[in-house]
Amino acid sequence: MSKSNPQAEAVANLKNRIQRLDNDGLDLIFREARSFKKWQNREVESSVLHELYDIMKWGPTSQNSNPGRIVFLRSEDAKDRAIPALHEGNIPKVKTSPVLAIIAYDKQFFEYLPQLFPAKDTSPLYRANPAKAESTAFRNSSLQGAYFMLAARALGLDVNGISGFHNEIIDSEFFSDGRYKSNFLCCLGYGEIEGLHPRGPRLDFEEACEIL
């Protein structure tokens, strides 16, 4: 008799229970979702931010490294500290959004690897190679930022990712000890439908993909 494998059983039960998202779920997260520039005057509760993180943290990263770090700027004073870093066109959407999230990464993420990846302690590999540590942290925090946005949509929130800002100003203001570095910013809240522009096109499969 084979030994019981609770993890395998849990995955098997999941696959039996649900094979894929239905069309409503796919529309909410991808096909009909929009990036919002205007926001309802509606608070995003702390409990929702906790729930958001508790969902997005399960997205895969290399060696379960989880280098992403998030700073939620919810108060007016906190958001005002970020304003000098923004390109001018992004200022209105940030000032009116209920939350501005700084998606950052921990340059010393490898310190957590013995805890997060107990199968083998790979932390010396990154400790001895700062360039590898930097590229791994940036790449995987980008993945986690995408998980963040999708998880937010899954919870009924709306997002607007922002790369139009000066990273060095954000880093100086919020990460002065140099351990964390900003990747991108993301407005978070409940979007205002009024004033949405027509949705931009996307490349077709034939233009973006190849099957070999």
XYZ file of N, CA, C and O in Angstrom:
848
model
N 0.853 -1.203 0.000
C 0.000 0.000 0.000
C 0.884 1.247 0.000
O 1.823 1.346 0.771
N 0.605 2.185 -0.892
C 1.410 3.392 -0.949
C 1.121 4.275 0.251
O 0.015 4.273 0.794
N 2.152 5.032 0.626
C 1.993 5.936 1.753
C 1.084 7.101 1.372
O 1.059 7.546 0.227
N 0.363 7.593 2.350
C -0.507 8.746 2.117
C 0.331 9.981 1.840
O 1.353 10.218 2.489
N -0.088 10.762 0.851
C 0.589 12.011 0.501
C -0.459 13.125 0.560
O -1.183 13.349 -0.417
N -0.570 13.785 1.714
C -1.627 14.798 1.874
C -1.576 15.893 0.822
O -2.634 16.374 0.372
N -0.366 16.320 0.421
C -0.271 17.389 -0.566
C -0.817 16.940 -1.915
O -1.569 17.653 -2.576
N -0.447 15.726 -2.321
C -0.952 15.209 -3.595
C -2.465 15.030 -3.547
O -3.169 15.318 -4.524
N -2.959 14.569 -2.423
C -4.402 14.388 -2.283
C -5.135 15.722 -2.354
O -6.214 15.829 -2.957
N -4.544 16.753 -1.751
C -5.170 18.075 -1.778
C -5.230 18.621 -3.206
O -6.249 19.191 -3.630
N -4.144 18.434 -3.966
C -4.134 18.901 -5.350
C -5.120 18.103 -6.191
O -5.841 18.663 -7.038
N -5.167 16.799 -5.981
C -6.120 15.967 -6.720
C -7.559 16.388 -6.433
O -8.388 16.468 -7.348
N -7.853 16.684 -5.176
C -9.204 17.140 -4.811
C -9.531 18.466 -5.485
O -10.660 18.689 -5.938
N -8.532 19.355 -5.541
C -8.734 20.641 -6.204
C -9.060 20.432 -7.673
O -10.000 21.038 -8.206
N -8.271 19.588 -8.341
C -8.483 19.355 -9.768
C -9.826 18.688 -10.045
O -10.425 18.904 -11.107
N -10.275 17.881 -9.118
C -11.595 17.267 -9.277
C -12.717 18.273 -9.059
O -13.788 18.176 -9.663
N -12.444 19.246 -8.175
C -13.480 20.220 -7.814
C -13.647 21.301 -8.868
O -14.755 21.752 -9.153
N -12.533 21.727 -9.448
C -12.572 22.804 -10.436
C -11.450 22.592 -11.443
O -10.283 22.433 -11.070
N -11.816 22.569 -12.721
C -10.828 22.358 -13.781
C -10.328 23.671 -14.379
O -9.192 23.757 -14.850
N -11.161 24.691 -14.359
C -10.769 25.984 -14.925
C -11.745 27.046 -14.436
O -12.844 26.738 -13.969
N -11.329 28.299 -14.562
C -12.230 29.402 -14.245
C -13.351 29.462 -15.268
O -13.153 29.153 -16.451
N -14.518 29.897 -14.833
C -15.603 30.091 -15.784
C -15.399 31.413 -16.522
O -14.470 32.176 -16.247
N -16.253 31.683 -17.486
C -16.095 32.881 -18.314
C -16.190 34.158 -17.499
O -15.506 35.152 -17.807
N -17.034 34.177 -16.467
C -17.144 35.373 -15.635
C -15.815 35.671 -14.945
O -15.382 36.829 -14.872
N -15.165 34.633 -14.413
C -13.880 34.829 -13.757
C -12.811 35.318 -14.718
O -12.020 36.218 -14.392
N -12.783 34.743 -15.920
C -11.798 35.161 -16.920
C -12.057 36.595 -17.383
O -11.115 37.366 -17.608
N -13.333 36.957 -17.523
C -13.661 38.338 -17.902
C -13.225 39.318 -16.820
O -12.679 40.395 -17.114
N -13.473 38.969 -15.555
C -13.150 39.855 -14.444
C -11.660 40.122 -14.349
O -11.230 41.256 -14.098
N -10.852 39.103 -14.568
C -9.409 39.228 -14.370
C -8.691 39.691 -15.632
O -7.732 40.463 -15.559
N -9.171 39.223 -16.807
C -8.436 39.480 -18.038
C -9.262 40.174 -19.113
O -9.001 41.321 -19.463
N -10.241 39.478 -19.647
C -10.795 39.863 -20.943
C -11.572 41.168 -20.934
O -11.536 41.919 -21.913
N -12.257 41.463 -19.821
C -13.027 42.706 -19.745
C -12.451 43.687 -18.728
O -13.007 44.769 -18.516
N -11.347 43.330 -18.093
C -10.735 44.207 -17.082
C -10.103 45.428 -17.747
O -9.678 45.375 -18.897
N -10.059 46.511 -17.003
C -9.489 47.757 -17.512
C -8.535 48.354 -16.484
O -8.645 48.087 -15.282
N -7.620 49.176 -16.986
C -6.767 49.975 -16.104
C -7.449 51.323 -15.895
O -7.756 52.021 -16.868
N -7.650 51.675 -14.638
C -8.415 52.882 -14.316
C -7.495 54.040 -13.951
O -6.468 53.853 -13.291
N -7.893 55.233 -14.383
C -7.173 56.448 -14.026
C -7.959 57.308 -13.041
O -7.395 58.210 -12.423
N -9.252 57.033 -12.919
C -10.103 57.773 -11.985
C -10.700 56.764 -11.004
O -10.945 55.615 -11.346
N -10.969 57.269 -9.795
C -11.311 56.358 -8.708
C -12.535 56.825 -7.944
O -12.735 58.029 -7.746
N -13.333 55.861 -7.498
C -14.429 56.179 -6.601
C -13.876 56.608 -5.239
O -12.790 56.189 -4.840
N -14.639 57.450 -4.571
C -14.269 57.870 -3.218
C -14.673 56.769 -2.249
O -15.633 56.894 -1.485
N -13.927 55.702 -2.271
C -14.261 54.497 -1.509
C -12.985 53.900 -0.931
O -12.044 53.602 -1.666
N -12.961 53.730 0.344
C -11.756 53.266 1.029
C -11.498 51.786 0.743
O -12.420 50.993 0.602
N -10.217 51.438 0.663
C -9.806 50.040 0.617
C -9.387 49.655 2.035
O -8.389 50.162 2.555
N -10.163 48.806 2.639
C -9.927 48.449 4.036
C -8.619 47.677 4.210
O -8.174 46.960 3.314
N -8.031 47.807 5.409
C -6.803 47.072 5.716
C -7.008 45.567 5.570
O -6.099 44.848 5.130
N -8.183 45.079 5.929
C -8.455 43.649 5.814
C -8.386 43.185 4.367
O -7.969 42.048 4.087
N -8.769 44.053 3.436
C -8.696 43.713 2.015
C -7.244 43.647 1.560
O -6.864 42.771 0.775
N -6.415 44.557 2.063
C -4.992 44.529 1.712
C -4.337 43.256 2.236
O -3.496 42.650 1.556
N -4.720 42.847 3.438
C -4.202 41.590 3.990
C -4.649 40.417 3.123
O -3.844 39.512 2.822
N -5.923 40.416 2.736
C -6.433 39.321 1.919
C -5.740 39.289 0.564
O -5.405 38.211 0.045
N -5.518 40.460 -0.004
C -4.827 40.560 -1.285
C -3.442 39.923 -1.212
O -3.069 39.110 -2.064
N -2.684 40.283 -0.176
C -1.350 39.689 -0.050
C -1.430 38.187 0.175
O -0.638 37.412 -0.393
N -2.378 37.753 0.986
C -2.483 36.332 1.306
C -2.874 35.493 0.098
O -2.685 34.271 0.099
N -3.403 36.121 -0.951
C -3.676 35.418 -2.205
C -2.447 35.467 -3.117
O -1.981 34.443 -3.608
N -1.904 36.667 -3.337
C -0.833 36.801 -4.325
C 0.459 36.114 -3.906
O 1.249 35.718 -4.747
N 0.660 35.879 -2.611
C 1.913 35.286 -2.140
C 2.097 33.850 -2.615
O 3.209 33.331 -2.583
N 1.006 33.202 -3.055
C 1.089 31.812 -3.500
C 1.552 31.678 -4.944
O 1.784 30.557 -5.417
N 1.675 32.776 -5.659
C 2.182 32.698 -7.027
C 3.622 32.207 -7.042
O 4.416 32.539 -6.169
N 4.000 31.391 -8.032
C 5.338 30.791 -8.038
C 6.458 31.790 -8.318
O 6.307 32.705 -9.128
N 7.564 31.599 -7.624
C 8.814 32.312 -7.882
C 9.944 31.295 -7.868
O 9.805 30.205 -7.314
N 11.072 31.637 -8.485
C 12.178 30.693 -8.580
C 12.692 30.350 -7.183
O 12.937 31.236 -6.367
N 12.809 29.058 -6.921
C 13.238 28.537 -5.627
C 12.398 29.109 -4.476
O 12.887 29.262 -3.358
N 11.150 29.431 -4.793
C 10.245 30.001 -3.796
C 10.870 31.213 -3.098
O 10.679 31.447 -1.899
N 11.614 32.000 -3.873
C 12.437 33.080 -3.295
C 11.623 34.230 -2.731
O 12.049 34.909 -1.793
N 10.449 34.514 -3.322
C 9.568 35.576 -2.809
C 10.300 36.875 -2.475
O 10.230 37.374 -1.346
N 11.010 37.464 -3.439
C 11.748 38.697 -3.137
C 10.890 39.954 -3.106
O 11.355 41.019 -2.691
N 9.644 39.858 -3.560
C 8.797 41.043 -3.634
C 8.434 41.595 -2.267
O 8.182 40.842 -1.325
N 8.433 42.905 -2.167
C 8.014 43.612 -0.959
C 7.047 44.715 -1.383
O 7.210 45.324 -2.439
N 6.047 44.981 -0.576
C 5.026 45.966 -0.927
C 4.882 46.983 0.196
O 4.782 46.613 1.366
N 4.869 48.245 -0.180
C 4.546 49.322 0.750
C 3.251 49.957 0.261
O 3.181 50.464 -0.860
N 2.217 49.904 1.091
C 0.923 50.491 0.752
C 0.872 51.926 1.280
O 0.952 52.148 2.479
N 0.723 52.869 0.375
C 0.580 54.275 0.748
C -0.912 54.614 0.686
O -1.498 54.709 -0.391
N -1.497 54.767 1.853
C -2.941 54.992 1.915
C -3.274 56.388 2.417
O -4.263 56.984 1.988
N -2.500 56.935 3.312
C -2.778 58.279 3.822
C -2.339 59.329 2.801
O -1.470 59.091 1.955
N -2.942 60.507 2.886
C -2.565 61.601 1.986
C -1.102 61.973 2.187
O -0.375 62.246 1.218
N -0.656 62.005 3.429
C 0.743 62.353 3.703
C 1.692 61.360 3.052
O 2.728 61.748 2.486
N 1.356 60.080 3.121
C 2.228 59.052 2.533
C 2.272 59.189 1.015
O 3.359 59.129 0.401
N 1.111 59.389 0.390
C 1.088 59.539 -1.068
C 1.809 60.812 -1.502
O 2.484 60.822 -2.550
N 1.693 61.869 -0.714
C 2.381 63.117 -1.054
C 3.894 62.938 -1.097
O 4.589 63.626 -1.853
N 4.412 62.021 -0.293
C 5.851 61.757 -0.305
C 6.307 61.153 -1.632
O 7.481 61.278 -2.005
N 5.376 60.505 -2.345
C 5.716 59.881 -3.624
C 5.561 60.832 -4.809
O 6.128 60.584 -5.876
N 4.817 61.920 -4.635
C 4.494 62.818 -5.748
C 5.743 63.342 -6.469
O 5.775 63.374 -7.714
N 6.806 63.768 -5.768
C 7.971 64.298 -6.492
C 8.631 63.300 -7.435
O 9.372 63.708 -8.345
N 8.384 62.021 -7.238
C 9.000 61.005 -8.099
C 8.225 60.773 -9.381
O 8.748 60.165 -10.324
N 6.978 61.246 -9.456
C 6.092 60.874 -10.557
C 6.285 61.746 -11.786
O 6.552 62.956 -11.679
N 6.154 61.143 -12.954
C 5.998 61.922 -14.163
C 4.666 62.667 -14.075
O 3.697 62.160 -13.499
N 4.613 63.848 -14.638
C 3.488 64.759 -14.395
C 2.128 64.129 -14.688
O 1.164 64.319 -13.938
N 2.024 63.344 -15.769
C 0.747 62.781 -16.149
C 0.196 61.755 -15.166
O -1.004 61.451 -15.199
N 1.058 61.249 -14.298
C 0.617 60.235 -13.335
C 0.186 60.823 -12.000
O -0.368 60.104 -11.160
N 0.424 62.109 -11.801
C 0.122 62.716 -10.504
C -1.368 62.672 -10.168
O -1.746 62.274 -9.055
N -2.282 63.051 -11.095
C -3.710 63.052 -10.721
C -4.235 61.683 -10.323
O -4.993 61.564 -9.357
N -3.843 60.642 -11.051
C -4.385 59.315 -10.737
C -3.874 58.817 -9.395
O -4.584 58.115 -8.675
N -2.635 59.197 -9.041
C -2.076 58.784 -7.748
C -2.737 59.550 -6.610
O -3.099 58.976 -5.583
N -2.915 60.844 -6.782
C -3.474 61.662 -5.706
C -4.906 61.257 -5.372
O -5.339 61.379 -4.228
N -5.646 60.777 -6.377
C -7.041 60.433 -6.140
C -7.259 58.949 -5.851
O -8.362 58.562 -5.458
N -6.252 58.121 -6.032
C -6.434 56.687 -5.784
C -6.452 56.421 -4.280
O -5.720 57.059 -3.514
N -7.279 55.489 -3.826
C -7.324 55.176 -2.396
C -6.001 54.656 -1.864
O -5.642 54.917 -0.710
N -5.259 53.902 -2.696
C -3.997 53.306 -2.267
C -3.009 53.375 -3.421
O -3.360 53.129 -4.574
N -1.772 53.723 -3.099
C -0.670 53.575 -4.040
C 0.270 52.527 -3.462
O 0.780 52.681 -2.346
N 0.477 51.445 -4.208
C 1.366 50.379 -3.756
C 2.719 50.519 -4.429
O 2.798 50.669 -5.658
N 3.767 50.509 -3.634
C 5.125 50.425 -4.173
C 5.481 48.946 -4.237
O 5.586 48.277 -3.213
N 5.635 48.435 -5.450
C 6.082 47.064 -5.643
C 7.608 47.101 -5.692
O 8.196 47.658 -6.623
N 8.219 46.543 -4.685
C 9.675 46.613 -4.546
C 10.246 45.209 -4.396
O 9.521 44.218 -4.405
N 11.581 45.153 -4.292
C 12.213 43.855 -4.045
C 13.324 44.007 -3.025
O 13.946 45.067 -2.889
N 13.539 42.911 -2.319
C 14.544 42.835 -1.269
C 15.828 42.298 -1.883
O 15.882 41.157 -2.340
N 16.872 43.114 -1.912
C 18.142 42.687 -2.503
C 18.798 41.571 -1.699
O 19.676 40.872 -2.196
N 18.368 41.405 -0.471
C 18.905 40.337 0.361
C 17.842 39.266 0.635
O 17.809 38.654 1.703
N 17.002 39.034 -0.359
C 15.938 38.032 -0.235
C 16.485 36.660 0.148
O 15.796 35.859 0.782
N 17.737 36.396 -0.244
C 18.313 35.071 -0.023
C 18.459 34.733 1.451
O 18.614 33.558 1.807
N 18.392 35.722 2.325
C 18.464 35.433 3.751
C 17.282 34.587 4.225
O 17.370 33.896 5.241
N 16.169 34.647 3.473
C 14.980 33.881 3.828
C 14.936 32.504 3.160
O 14.024 31.718 3.435
N 15.872 32.218 2.256
C 15.806 30.968 1.512
C 15.856 29.722 2.396
O 15.151 28.735 2.100
N 16.666 29.683 3.472
C 16.603 28.484 4.324
C 15.201 28.215 4.875
O 14.832 27.058 5.096
N 14.424 29.271 5.068
C 13.049 29.132 5.549
C 12.090 28.791 4.410
O 11.217 27.926 4.548
N 12.261 29.459 3.261
C 11.311 29.339 2.162
C 11.615 28.171 1.229
O 10.716 27.664 0.549
N 12.872 27.764 1.177
C 13.280 26.680 0.279
C 14.144 25.694 1.069
O 15.350 25.573 0.871
N 13.510 24.997 2.017
C 14.269 24.154 2.946
C 14.894 22.916 2.313
O 15.744 22.275 2.938
N 14.502 22.583 1.075
C 15.078 21.396 0.439
C 16.592 21.504 0.291
O 17.315 20.506 0.391
N 17.066 22.734 0.072
C 18.508 22.945 -0.094
C 18.811 24.411 0.155
O 18.130 25.288 -0.398
N 19.799 24.690 0.951
C 20.163 26.076 1.245
C 20.989 26.634 0.091
O 22.180 26.354 -0.041
N 20.340 27.409 -0.770
C 21.021 28.017 -1.917
C 21.437 29.456 -1.659
O 21.918 30.128 -2.573
N 21.258 29.929 -0.439
C 21.582 31.328 -0.150
C 23.043 31.683 -0.438
O 23.303 32.807 -0.898
N 24.026 30.783 -0.210
C 25.421 31.162 -0.512
C 25.637 31.511 -1.982
O 26.493 32.353 -2.304
N 24.868 30.888 -2.880
C 25.000 31.181 -4.307
C 24.721 32.647 -4.595
O 25.429 33.295 -5.381
N 23.700 33.204 -3.954
C 23.325 34.598 -4.186
C 24.186 35.547 -3.368
O 24.512 36.649 -3.822
N 24.548 35.131 -2.196
C 25.391 35.972 -1.342
C 26.735 36.250 -2.008
O 27.285 37.341 -1.881
N 27.236 35.269 -2.740
C 28.540 35.408 -3.386
C 28.456 36.065 -4.757
O 29.481 36.363 -5.361
N 27.241 36.281 -5.252
C 27.071 36.815 -6.606
C 25.979 37.885 -6.594
O 24.823 37.613 -6.930
N 26.328 39.131 -6.225
C 25.325 40.200 -6.133
C 24.563 40.446 -7.430
O 23.373 40.777 -7.394
N 25.251 40.285 -8.572
C 24.569 40.522 -9.847
C 23.465 39.490 -10.067
O 22.368 39.823 -10.529
N 23.732 38.252 -9.730
C 22.724 37.201 -9.854
C 21.579 37.442 -8.878
O 20.404 37.265 -9.218
N 21.921 37.869 -7.675
C 20.893 38.172 -6.684
C 19.995 39.307 -7.172
O 18.764 39.246 -7.040
N 20.590 40.338 -7.757
C 19.829 41.493 -8.242
C 18.877 41.083 -9.370
O 17.690 41.441 -9.354
N 19.389 40.352 -10.351
C 18.546 39.975 -11.486
C 17.429 39.020 -11.045
O 16.295 39.111 -11.525
N 17.744 38.122 -10.117
C 16.721 37.197 -9.616
C 15.645 37.947 -8.848
O 14.449 37.683 -9.013
N 16.064 38.896 -8.023
C 15.098 39.675 -7.235
C 14.213 40.519 -8.138
O 12.990 40.584 -7.941
N 14.810 41.161 -9.139
C 14.022 42.012 -10.029
C 13.034 41.195 -10.839
O 11.843 41.527 -10.928
N 13.501 40.102 -11.427
C 12.643 39.288 -12.281
C 11.469 38.709 -11.492
O 10.314 38.759 -11.933
N 11.761 38.171 -10.329
C 10.705 37.504 -9.566
C 9.780 38.484 -8.852
O 8.609 38.183 -8.645
N 10.278 39.665 -8.506
C 9.374 40.673 -7.955
C 8.448 41.218 -9.038
O 7.312 41.615 -8.752
N 8.909 41.200 -10.291
C 8.031 41.577 -11.400
C 6.900 40.571 -11.532
O 5.730 40.946 -11.750
N 7.243 39.284 -11.421
C 6.203 38.261 -11.407
C 5.218 38.498 -10.270
O 3.993 38.444 -10.462
N 5.747 38.781 -9.091
C 4.872 38.970 -7.939
C 4.004 40.214 -8.097
O 2.864 40.251 -7.621
N 4.550 41.225 -8.766
C 3.736 42.407 -9.049
C 2.565 42.084 -9.961
O 1.459 42.612 -9.792
N 2.802 41.195 -10.935
C 1.705 40.761 -11.804
C 0.680 39.950 -11.016
O -0.533 40.128 -11.187
N 1.166 39.061 -10.137
C 0.227 38.314 -9.284
C -0.593 39.281 -8.436
O -1.797 39.071 -8.217
N 0.048 40.325 -7.953
C -0.625 41.342 -7.142
C -1.804 41.949 -7.905
O -2.926 42.060 -7.387
N -1.573 42.329 -9.151
C -2.607 42.976 -9.940
C -3.751 42.018 -10.254
O -4.934 42.399 -10.201
N -3.415 40.774 -10.562
C -4.460 39.794 -10.870
C -5.265 39.434 -9.630
O -6.493 39.274 -9.693
N -4.579 39.294 -8.506
C -5.285 39.002 -7.254
C -6.214 40.150 -6.881
O -7.334 39.934 -6.396
N -5.766 41.378 -7.098
C -6.614 42.541 -6.804
C -7.892 42.493 -7.639
O -8.999 42.694 -7.128
N -7.743 42.217 -8.933
C -8.924 42.125 -9.789
C -9.842 40.988 -9.338
O -11.075 41.109 -9.389
N -9.245 39.873 -8.916
C -10.049 38.738 -8.463
C -10.880 39.088 -7.238
O -11.944 38.502 -7.012
N -10.417 40.067 -6.454
C -11.135 40.500 -5.254
C -12.100 41.653 -5.532
O -12.697 42.200 -4.601
N -12.224 42.025 -6.805
C -13.153 43.095 -7.153
C -12.537 44.479 -7.125
O -13.257 45.474 -7.286
N -11.231 44.563 -6.939
C -10.531 45.841 -6.973
C -10.100 46.160 -8.403
O -10.096 45.292 -9.276
N -9.707 47.405 -8.616
C -9.157 47.832 -9.898
C -7.740 48.351 -9.681
O -7.372 48.772 -8.571
N -6.956 48.323 -10.748
C -5.535 48.674 -10.635
C -5.110 49.548 -11.804
O -5.772 49.598 -12.840
N -3.979 50.190 -11.617
C -3.304 50.900 -12.697
C -1.807 50.854 -12.407
O -1.325 51.504 -11.485
N -1.090 50.035 -13.174
C 0.350 49.937 -12.998
C 1.050 51.165 -13.558
O 0.664 51.690 -14.605
N 2.086 51.617 -12.857
C 2.790 52.848 -13.235
C 4.289 52.586 -13.292
O 4.904 52.166 -12.315
N 4.869 52.847 -14.467
C 6.324 52.829 -14.580
C 6.886 54.219 -14.844
O 8.110 54.395 -14.880
N 5.982 55.203 -15.005
C 6.419 56.578 -15.263
C 6.753 57.312 -13.979
O 6.002 58.186 -13.517
N 7.910 56.979 -13.404
C 8.374 57.642 -12.186
C 9.878 57.441 -12.077
O 10.471 56.624 -12.784
N 10.484 58.183 -11.165
C 11.924 58.085 -10.943
C 12.179 57.146 -9.771
O 11.909 57.488 -8.621
N 12.700 55.974 -10.081
C 12.943 54.979 -9.041
C 13.847 55.501 -7.937
O 13.628 55.216 -6.750
N 14.859 56.261 -8.330
C 15.832 56.698 -7.329
C 15.212 57.625 -6.287
O 15.627 57.634 -5.118
N 14.186 58.397 -6.685
C 13.519 59.284 -5.735
C 12.663 58.462 -4.769
O 12.665 58.709 -3.552
N 11.926 57.501 -5.300
C 11.144 56.608 -4.432
C 12.059 55.868 -3.472
O 11.783 55.775 -2.261
N 13.162 55.365 -3.973
C 14.073 54.589 -3.127
C 14.695 55.448 -2.033
O 14.835 55.013 -0.889
N 15.045 56.676 -2.380
C 15.615 57.577 -1.389
C 14.612 57.935 -0.305
O 14.959 58.033 0.877
N 13.359 58.094 -0.695
C 12.321 58.527 0.246
C 11.832 57.388 1.133
O 11.598 57.588 2.332
N 11.694 56.185 0.562
C 11.056 55.089 1.306
C 12.013 53.965 1.700
O 11.710 53.205 2.617
N 13.151 53.863 1.011
C 14.071 52.749 1.276
C 15.488 53.279 1.460
O 16.425 52.863 0.774
N 15.629 54.185 2.398
C 16.903 54.898 2.538
C 18.051 54.009 2.990
O 19.221 54.360 2.785
N 17.739 52.843 3.584
C 18.835 51.972 4.005
C 19.416 51.170 2.848
O 20.436 50.490 3.004
N 18.776 51.236 1.683
C 19.324 50.625 0.480
C 19.018 49.156 0.299
O 19.388 48.574 -0.731
N 18.345 48.519 1.237
C 18.094 47.083 1.105
C 16.998 46.791 0.081
O 17.112 45.831 -0.684
N 15.945 47.589 0.076
C 14.865 47.404 -0.885
C 15.051 48.356 -2.056
O 15.609 49.448 -1.912
N 14.561 47.949 -3.231
C 14.549 48.812 -4.416
C 13.168 48.726 -5.056
O 12.555 47.654 -5.110
N 12.703 49.858 -5.544
C 11.394 49.888 -6.192
C 11.473 49.249 -7.569
O 12.474 49.372 -8.282
N 10.396 48.554 -7.929
C 10.255 47.985 -9.268
C 9.255 48.817 -10.057
O 9.607 49.466 -11.024
N 8.000 48.831 -9.616
C 7.005 49.705 -10.235
C 5.970 50.102 -9.185
O 5.995 49.603 -8.049
N 5.091 51.011 -9.556
C 4.032 51.477 -8.678
C 2.692 50.978 -9.203
O 2.540 50.686 -10.390
N 1.711 50.905 -8.313
C 0.392 50.443 -8.742
C -0.696 51.133 -7.927
O -0.722 51.010 -6.695
N -1.558 51.882 -8.622
C -2.733 52.445 -7.974
C -3.735 51.325 -7.737
O -3.892 50.413 -8.553
N -4.433 51.439 -6.622
C -5.330 50.372 -6.198
C -6.594 50.997 -5.623
O -6.524 51.924 -4.812
N -7.735 50.494 -6.056
C -8.987 51.016 -5.511
C -10.160 50.473 -6.292
O -10.108 49.378 -6.858
N -11.221 51.255 -6.316
C -12.429 50.896 -7.058
C -12.587 51.946 -8.154
O -12.819 53.126 -7.892
N -12.439 51.493 -9.403
C -12.366 52.429 -10.511
C -13.666 53.154 -10.791
O -14.759 52.631 -10.568
N -13.518 54.359 -11.301
C -14.655 55.169 -11.728
C -14.883 54.912 -13.218
O -14.016 55.180 -14.051
N -16.056 54.353 -13.555
C -16.348 53.959 -14.928
C -16.408 55.162 -15.860
O -15.965 55.108 -17.006
N -16.949 56.263 -15.348
C -17.124 57.468 -16.163
C -15.776 57.931 -16.712
O -14.801 58.077 -15.989
N -15.732 58.150 -18.028
C -14.526 58.705 -18.627
C -13.523 57.676 -19.119
O -12.439 58.056 -19.582
N -13.861 56.389 -19.052
C -12.950 55.377 -19.586
C -12.781 55.556 -21.092
O -13.743 55.777 -21.825
N -11.546 55.449 -21.552
C -11.280 55.512 -22.985
C -11.534 54.145 -23.614
O -11.555 53.126 -22.919
N -11.698 54.100 -24.935
C -11.821 52.794 -25.598
C -10.610 51.923 -25.289
O -9.484 52.416 -25.157
N -10.845 50.643 -25.186
C -9.776 49.726 -24.822
C -8.767 49.600 -25.960
O -9.125 49.518 -27.133
N -7.502 49.575 -25.616
C -6.447 49.423 -26.611
C -6.405 48.020 -27.172
O -6.774 47.054 -26.491
N -5.944 47.873 -28.421
C -5.885 46.543 -29.040
C -4.737 45.718 -28.463
O -3.871 46.221 -27.758
N -4.760 44.423 -28.758
C -3.680 43.502 -28.393
C -3.247 42.753 -29.642
O -3.994 42.656 -30.623
N -2.050 42.226 -29.629
C -1.574 41.429 -30.749
C -2.333 40.114 -30.816
O -2.686 39.515 -29.794
N -2.583 39.661 -32.037
C -3.187 38.357 -32.231
C -2.169 37.256 -31.964
O -0.951 37.496 -31.939
N -2.680 36.045 -31.792
C -1.824 34.891 -31.522
C -0.716 34.775 -32.561
O 0.455 34.557 -32.230
N -1.075 34.923 -33.843
C -0.106 34.737 -34.920
C 1.005 35.773 -34.882
O 2.112 35.519 -35.366
N 0.728 36.948 -34.335
C 1.717 38.003 -34.274
C 2.643 37.868 -33.058
O 3.779 38.352 -33.081
N 2.156 37.210 -32.005
C 2.902 37.180 -30.741
C 3.441 35.798 -30.371
O 4.305 35.702 -29.504
N 2.953 34.764 -31.028
C 3.276 33.406 -30.571
C 3.760 32.550 -31.731
O 3.455 32.791 -32.902
N 4.455 31.515 -31.362
C 4.933 30.521 -32.326
C 4.917 29.158 -31.665
O 5.311 29.015 -30.510
N 4.418 28.177 -32.368
C 4.424 26.800 -31.885
C 5.461 26.021 -32.679
O 5.363 25.930 -33.912
N 6.439 25.482 -32.027
C 7.511 24.747 -32.707
C 7.347 23.255 -32.499
O 6.837 22.817 -31.483
